[in-house]
Amino acid sequence: MLSAVLKELLKRRVPQILGIYLGVSWAIVEAVGFLVDRYLLSSHLVDLCIVILASLIPSVLLLAYFHGRPGQDEWTLAEKIGIPTNLVACAALLVFLFSGKDLGAVTMTVTLEDEEGQTVERVIPKSEFRKKFALFYFDNVSGDSALDWLQYGIPVGVAADLYQDPFIDVKEVASFREQIREAGYDDGLGLPMALMRTITRDAHLDRFVSGTIAADDGELSVGIGAYSS
């Protein structure tokens, strides 16, 4: 029975057509991803493309099954009902998943006034597309108190570097000082992972960064980790 079904599908070239469709779909997704990166378009476009291509697979299977064989075939009732239904379902899914999402450019142009009172335009990232991080102090696990200052110094350097990227929004410990003190960590050091995650979530940020400072045979090593909230 199974063998007969497989033979019939091969005869109608269903696996071959589906394979070609999946290959072309992959190429389309890659091309859209390239355009998104190249022209700073919304990353939602890649997801949109994937959803459309995946949701149209039922129509591709119907067309392959009824028209894959050599020769001319009549349109069947299954196609006349199935394909429009699939298209309507695809449209409904797109509305459900992407309604309210920005599918345009990830930047916008704003008008500002400089120090001399001149009106200038600046291109800045839209808030939706900025990665938002909480940056906490690092922990000195070396046992050398002479390195304690690095617990504060290294995060300052990391923040200064991240500030150069307009697509990254960094919130330092000063933004969470009160919440950290209420948790009993007046110096902001040694925060447990659970507390850092809670603080990050409460601030509606995407991720948090923390790290450790160690020393081995006089060599300083710094470990940095980025964690999802």
mmCIF file of C-alpha atoms in Angstrom:
data_model
loop_
_atom_site.group_PDB
_atom_site.id
_atom_site.type_symbol
_atom_site.label_atom_id
_atom_site.label_comp_id
_atom_site.label_asym_id
_atom_site.label_seq_id
_atom_site.Cartn_x
_atom_site.Cartn_y
_atom_site.Cartn_z
ATOM 1 C CA MET A 1 0.000 0.000 0.000
ATOM 2 C CA LEU A 2 2.708 2.457 1.032
ATOM 3 C CA SER A 3 4.786 1.467 -1.961
ATOM 4 C CA ALA A 4 1.859 2.131 -4.286
ATOM 5 C CA VAL A 5 1.308 5.578 -2.764
ATOM 6 C CA LEU A 6 4.988 6.467 -3.151
ATOM 7 C CA LYS A 7 4.981 5.277 -6.754
ATOM 8 C CA GLU A 8 1.926 7.381 -7.505
ATOM 9 C CA LEU A 9 3.497 10.458 -5.900
ATOM 10 C CA LEU A 10 6.695 9.940 -7.869
ATOM 11 C CA LYS A 11 4.685 9.440 -11.035
ATOM 12 C CA ARG A 12 2.965 12.751 -10.407
ATOM 13 C CA ARG A 13 6.388 14.276 -9.529
ATOM 14 C CA VAL A 14 5.157 15.577 -6.177
ATOM 15 C CA PRO A 15 8.468 15.059 -4.270
ATOM 16 C CA GLN A 16 10.456 16.597 -7.114
ATOM 17 C CA ILE A 17 8.254 19.675 -7.354
ATOM 18 C CA LEU A 18 8.186 20.097 -3.568
ATOM 19 C CA GLY A 19 11.972 19.826 -3.465
ATOM 20 C CA ILE A 20 12.325 22.499 -6.142
ATOM 21 C CA TYR A 21 9.878 24.739 -4.280
ATOM 22 C CA LEU A 22 11.788 24.367 -1.015
ATOM 23 C CA GLY A 23 15.074 25.113 -2.781
ATOM 24 C CA VAL A 24 13.682 28.232 -4.435
ATOM 25 C CA SER A 25 12.119 29.278 -1.116
ATOM 26 C CA TRP A 26 15.473 28.986 0.629
ATOM 27 C CA ALA A 27 17.073 31.152 -2.066
ATOM 28 C CA ILE A 28 14.317 33.762 -1.681
ATOM 29 C CA VAL A 29 14.756 33.879 2.102
ATOM 30 C CA GLU A 30 18.526 34.286 1.694
ATOM 31 C CA ALA A 31 18.004 37.083 -0.835
ATOM 32 C CA VAL A 32 15.548 38.891 1.444
ATOM 33 C CA GLY A 33 17.978 38.512 4.355
ATOM 34 C CA PHE A 34 20.737 40.058 2.230
ATOM 35 C CA LEU A 35 18.525 43.003 1.276
ATOM 36 C CA VAL A 36 17.510 43.502 4.913
ATOM 37 C CA ASP A 37 21.161 43.705 5.997
ATOM 38 C CA ARG A 38 22.263 45.750 3.000
ATOM 39 C CA TYR A 39 19.562 48.410 3.109
ATOM 40 C CA LEU A 40 18.737 48.380 6.845
ATOM 41 C CA LEU A 41 15.219 47.074 6.363
ATOM 42 C CA SER A 42 12.983 45.543 9.001
ATOM 43 C CA SER A 43 14.114 42.113 10.191
ATOM 44 C CA HIS A 44 10.423 41.188 10.247
ATOM 45 C CA LEU A 45 10.594 40.934 6.449
ATOM 46 C CA VAL A 46 12.557 37.689 6.695
ATOM 47 C CA ASP A 47 9.947 36.211 9.033
ATOM 48 C CA LEU A 48 7.199 37.457 6.718
ATOM 49 C CA CYS A 49 8.847 35.755 3.771
ATOM 50 C CA ILE A 50 9.240 32.465 5.653
ATOM 51 C CA VAL A 51 5.610 32.477 6.800
ATOM 52 C CA ILE A 52 4.300 33.160 3.283
ATOM 53 C CA LEU A 53 6.420 30.485 1.636
ATOM 54 C CA ALA A 54 5.679 27.880 4.312
ATOM 55 C CA SER A 55 1.950 28.556 4.368
ATOM 56 C CA LEU A 56 1.700 28.107 0.587
ATOM 57 C CA ILE A 57 3.061 24.553 0.683
ATOM 58 C CA PRO A 58 -0.472 23.026 0.668
ATOM 59 C CA SER A 59 -1.228 24.814 -2.618
ATOM 60 C CA VAL A 60 2.074 23.651 -4.071
ATOM 61 C CA LEU A 61 1.259 20.060 -3.108
ATOM 62 C CA LEU A 62 -2.189 20.303 -4.699
ATOM 63 C CA LEU A 63 -0.793 21.722 -7.928
ATOM 64 C CA ALA A 64 1.979 19.142 -8.009
ATOM 65 C CA TYR A 65 -0.386 16.238 -7.392
ATOM 66 C CA PHE A 66 -2.950 17.185 -10.022
ATOM 67 C CA HIS A 67 -0.653 18.767 -12.627
ATOM 68 C CA GLY A 68 2.726 17.137 -12.048
ATOM 69 C CA ARG A 69 2.281 14.400 -14.619
ATOM 70 C CA PRO A 70 3.227 15.120 -18.237
ATOM 71 C CA GLY A 71 0.293 16.272 -20.314
ATOM 72 C CA GLN A 72 -2.618 18.624 -19.812
ATOM 73 C CA ASP A 73 -4.847 18.161 -16.758
ATOM 74 C CA GLU A 74 -8.216 19.637 -15.900
ATOM 75 C CA TRP A 75 -8.669 21.754 -12.797
ATOM 76 C CA THR A 76 -10.292 19.684 -10.068
ATOM 77 C CA LEU A 77 -12.787 20.622 -7.390
ATOM 78 C CA ALA A 78 -10.126 20.016 -4.733
ATOM 79 C CA GLU A 79 -7.927 22.684 -6.322
ATOM 80 C CA LYS A 80 -10.765 25.146 -6.859
ATOM 81 C CA ILE A 81 -11.627 24.940 -3.168
ATOM 82 C CA GLY A 82 -8.277 24.119 -1.606
ATOM 83 C CA ILE A 83 -6.084 26.787 -3.203
ATOM 84 C CA PRO A 84 -8.367 29.790 -2.467
ATOM 85 C CA THR A 85 -8.863 28.467 1.057
ATOM 86 C CA ASN A 86 -5.105 28.205 1.480
ATOM 87 C CA LEU A 87 -4.628 31.770 0.223
ATOM 88 C CA VAL A 88 -7.266 33.120 2.607
ATOM 89 C CA ALA A 89 -5.704 31.218 5.510
ATOM 90 C CA CYS A 90 -2.281 32.571 4.537
ATOM 91 C CA ALA A 91 -3.602 36.146 4.497
ATOM 92 C CA ALA A 92 -5.308 35.678 7.867
ATOM 93 C CA LEU A 93 -2.100 34.274 9.346
ATOM 94 C CA LEU A 94 -0.096 37.244 8.077
ATOM 95 C CA VAL A 95 -2.556 39.699 9.595
ATOM 96 C CA PHE A 96 -2.455 37.829 12.905
ATOM 97 C CA LEU A 97 1.348 37.600 13.081
ATOM 98 C CA PHE A 98 2.431 40.903 11.569
ATOM 99 C CA SER A 99 -0.361 43.359 12.285
ATOM 100 C CA GLY A 100 1.177 46.396 13.969
ATOM 101 C CA LYS A 101 4.771 45.413 13.156
ATOM 102 C CA ASP A 102 6.982 47.838 11.277
ATOM 103 C CA LEU A 103 7.938 46.273 7.944
ATOM 104 C CA GLY A 104 9.758 49.323 6.593
ATOM 105 C CA ALA A 105 13.231 50.686 7.232
ATOM 106 C CA VAL A 106 14.852 50.273 10.648
ATOM 107 C CA THR A 107 15.853 53.942 10.696
ATOM 108 C CA MET A 108 13.983 57.219 10.628
ATOM 109 C CA THR A 109 14.946 60.814 9.929
ATOM 110 C CA VAL A 110 14.461 63.380 12.683
ATOM 111 C CA THR A 111 14.912 67.143 12.602
ATOM 112 C CA LEU A 112 17.040 68.692 15.340
ATOM 113 C CA GLU A 113 18.434 72.080 16.216
ATOM 114 C CA ASP A 114 22.201 72.263 16.766
ATOM 115 C CA GLU A 115 24.175 74.520 19.119
ATOM 116 C CA GLU A 116 24.140 77.332 16.582
ATOM 117 C CA GLY A 117 20.374 77.208 16.136
ATOM 118 C CA GLN A 118 20.612 75.588 12.720
ATOM 119 C CA THR A 119 18.077 72.933 11.757
ATOM 120 C CA VAL A 120 19.733 69.635 10.860
ATOM 121 C CA GLU A 121 18.453 66.199 9.978
ATOM 122 C CA ARG A 122 19.720 63.026 11.603
ATOM 123 C CA VAL A 123 19.065 59.419 10.685
ATOM 124 C CA ILE A 124 18.543 57.351 13.829
ATOM 125 C CA PRO A 125 17.385 53.775 14.486
ATOM 126 C CA LYS A 126 13.748 53.233 15.367
ATOM 127 C CA SER A 127 13.246 52.203 18.981
ATOM 128 C CA GLU A 128 11.728 48.850 17.981
ATOM 129 C CA PHE A 129 14.954 47.787 16.285
ATOM 130 C CA ARG A 130 17.396 48.804 19.011
ATOM 131 C CA LYS A 131 18.800 45.997 21.139
ATOM 132 C CA LYS A 132 18.327 46.943 24.782
ATOM 133 C CA PHE A 133 20.880 45.717 27.334
ATOM 134 C CA ALA A 134 21.312 45.996 31.076
ATOM 135 C CA LEU A 135 24.996 46.137 32.044
ATOM 136 C CA PHE A 136 25.952 45.077 35.579
ATOM 137 C CA TYR A 137 29.216 45.267 37.473
ATOM 138 C CA PHE A 138 31.666 42.399 37.077
ATOM 139 C CA ASP A 139 32.738 40.064 39.899
ATOM 140 C CA ASN A 140 36.371 39.801 40.958
ATOM 141 C CA VAL A 141 36.967 36.066 41.455
ATOM 142 C CA SER A 142 40.761 36.337 41.432
ATOM 143 C CA GLY A 143 41.111 36.803 45.196
ATOM 144 C CA ASP A 144 43.349 39.811 44.542
ATOM 145 C CA SER A 145 41.807 42.927 46.082
ATOM 146 C CA ALA A 146 44.076 45.100 43.939
ATOM 147 C CA LEU A 147 41.837 44.199 41.028
ATOM 148 C CA ASP A 148 38.618 45.263 42.742
ATOM 149 C CA TRP A 149 38.488 48.556 40.860
ATOM 150 C CA LEU A 150 38.128 46.621 37.613
ATOM 151 C CA GLN A 151 34.725 45.411 38.780
ATOM 152 C CA TYR A 152 33.554 48.936 38.028
ATOM 153 C CA GLY A 153 36.142 50.006 35.455
ATOM 154 C CA ILE A 154 35.660 47.243 32.888
ATOM 155 C CA PRO A 155 31.863 47.699 32.663
ATOM 156 C CA VAL A 156 32.449 51.414 32.087
ATOM 157 C CA GLY A 157 34.761 50.545 29.194
ATOM 158 C CA VAL A 158 32.287 48.019 27.797
ATOM 159 C CA ALA A 159 29.496 50.598 27.998
ATOM 160 C CA ALA A 160 31.627 53.217 26.246
ATOM 161 C CA ASP A 161 32.241 50.759 23.421
ATOM 162 C CA LEU A 162 28.575 49.748 23.099
ATOM 163 C CA TYR A 163 27.453 53.374 23.067
ATOM 164 C CA GLN A 164 29.214 53.732 19.703
ATOM 165 C CA ASP A 165 26.609 51.463 18.103
ATOM 166 C CA PRO A 166 23.367 53.393 17.498
ATOM 167 C CA PHE A 167 21.441 50.116 17.366
ATOM 168 C CA ILE A 168 22.326 49.263 20.980
ATOM 169 C CA ASP A 169 20.742 50.887 24.030
ATOM 170 C CA VAL A 170 22.707 50.230 27.238
ATOM 171 C CA LYS A 171 21.413 50.801 30.753
ATOM 172 C CA GLU A 172 24.110 50.776 33.434
ATOM 173 C CA VAL A 173 23.848 49.982 37.137
ATOM 174 C CA ALA A 174 22.987 53.597 37.951
ATOM 175 C CA SER A 175 19.631 53.053 36.246
ATOM 176 C CA PHE A 176 18.779 50.240 38.681
ATOM 177 C CA ARG A 177 20.522 51.521 41.811
ATOM 178 C CA GLU A 178 17.411 51.731 43.977
ATOM 179 C CA GLN A 179 16.172 48.247 43.078
ATOM 180 C CA ILE A 180 19.626 46.778 43.703
ATOM 181 C CA ARG A 181 19.869 48.436 47.126
ATOM 182 C CA GLU A 182 16.409 47.227 48.081
ATOM 183 C CA ALA A 183 17.655 43.707 47.349
ATOM 184 C CA GLY A 184 20.504 44.223 49.853
ATOM 185 C CA TYR A 185 23.421 44.851 47.482
ATOM 186 C CA ASP A 186 24.494 48.384 48.321
ATOM 187 C CA ASP A 187 27.724 48.193 46.322
ATOM 188 C CA GLY A 188 26.058 46.590 43.313
ATOM 189 C CA LEU A 189 28.444 43.621 43.397
ATOM 190 C CA GLY A 190 27.790 39.899 43.607
ATOM 191 C CA LEU A 191 24.270 40.044 42.233
ATOM 192 C CA PRO A 192 22.745 36.598 41.687
ATOM 193 C CA MET A 193 21.697 35.699 38.159
ATOM 194 C CA ALA A 194 18.021 35.565 39.129
ATOM 195 C CA LEU A 195 18.106 39.139 40.460
ATOM 196 C CA MET A 196 19.825 40.476 37.349
ATOM 197 C CA ARG A 197 17.238 38.755 35.168
ATOM 198 C CA THR A 198 14.392 40.188 37.264
ATOM 199 C CA ILE A 199 15.814 43.707 37.081
ATOM 200 C CA THR A 200 16.249 43.374 33.330
ATOM 201 C CA ARG A 201 12.684 42.184 32.842
ATOM 202 C CA ASP A 202 11.272 44.933 35.048
ATOM 203 C CA ALA A 203 13.104 47.485 32.891
ATOM 204 C CA HIS A 204 11.653 45.891 29.722
ATOM 205 C CA LEU A 205 15.101 45.156 28.325
ATOM 206 C CA ASP A 206 16.032 42.277 26.032
ATOM 207 C CA ARG A 207 19.268 41.049 27.610
ATOM 208 C CA PHE A 208 21.718 41.677 30.400
ATOM 209 C CA VAL A 209 25.509 41.547 30.463
ATOM 210 C CA SER A 210 27.706 40.562 33.385
ATOM 211 C CA GLY A 211 31.170 39.127 33.777
ATOM 212 C CA THR A 212 34.017 37.928 35.953
ATOM 213 C CA ILE A 213 37.605 39.009 36.482
ATOM 214 C CA ALA A 214 40.234 36.349 37.147
ATOM 215 C CA ALA A 215 44.018 36.194 37.327
ATOM 216 C CA ASP A 216 46.265 33.200 36.705
ATOM 217 C CA ASP A 217 50.057 33.421 36.995
ATOM 218 C CA GLY A 218 49.908 37.170 36.655
ATOM 219 C CA GLU A 219 47.720 37.067 33.555
ATOM 220 C CA LEU A 220 44.393 38.851 33.744
ATOM 221 C CA SER A 221 41.380 37.219 32.141
ATOM 222 C CA VAL A 222 37.908 38.679 31.788
ATOM 223 C CA GLY A 223 34.825 36.615 31.082
ATOM 224 C CA ILE A 224 31.783 38.373 29.650
ATOM 225 C CA GLY A 225 28.360 36.820 29.231
ATOM 226 C CA ALA A 226 25.194 38.109 27.572
ATOM 227 C CA TYR A 227 21.977 36.501 28.796
ATOM 228 C CA SER A 228 18.384 36.667 27.651
ATOM 229 C CA SER A 229 15.923 38.181 30.087
#
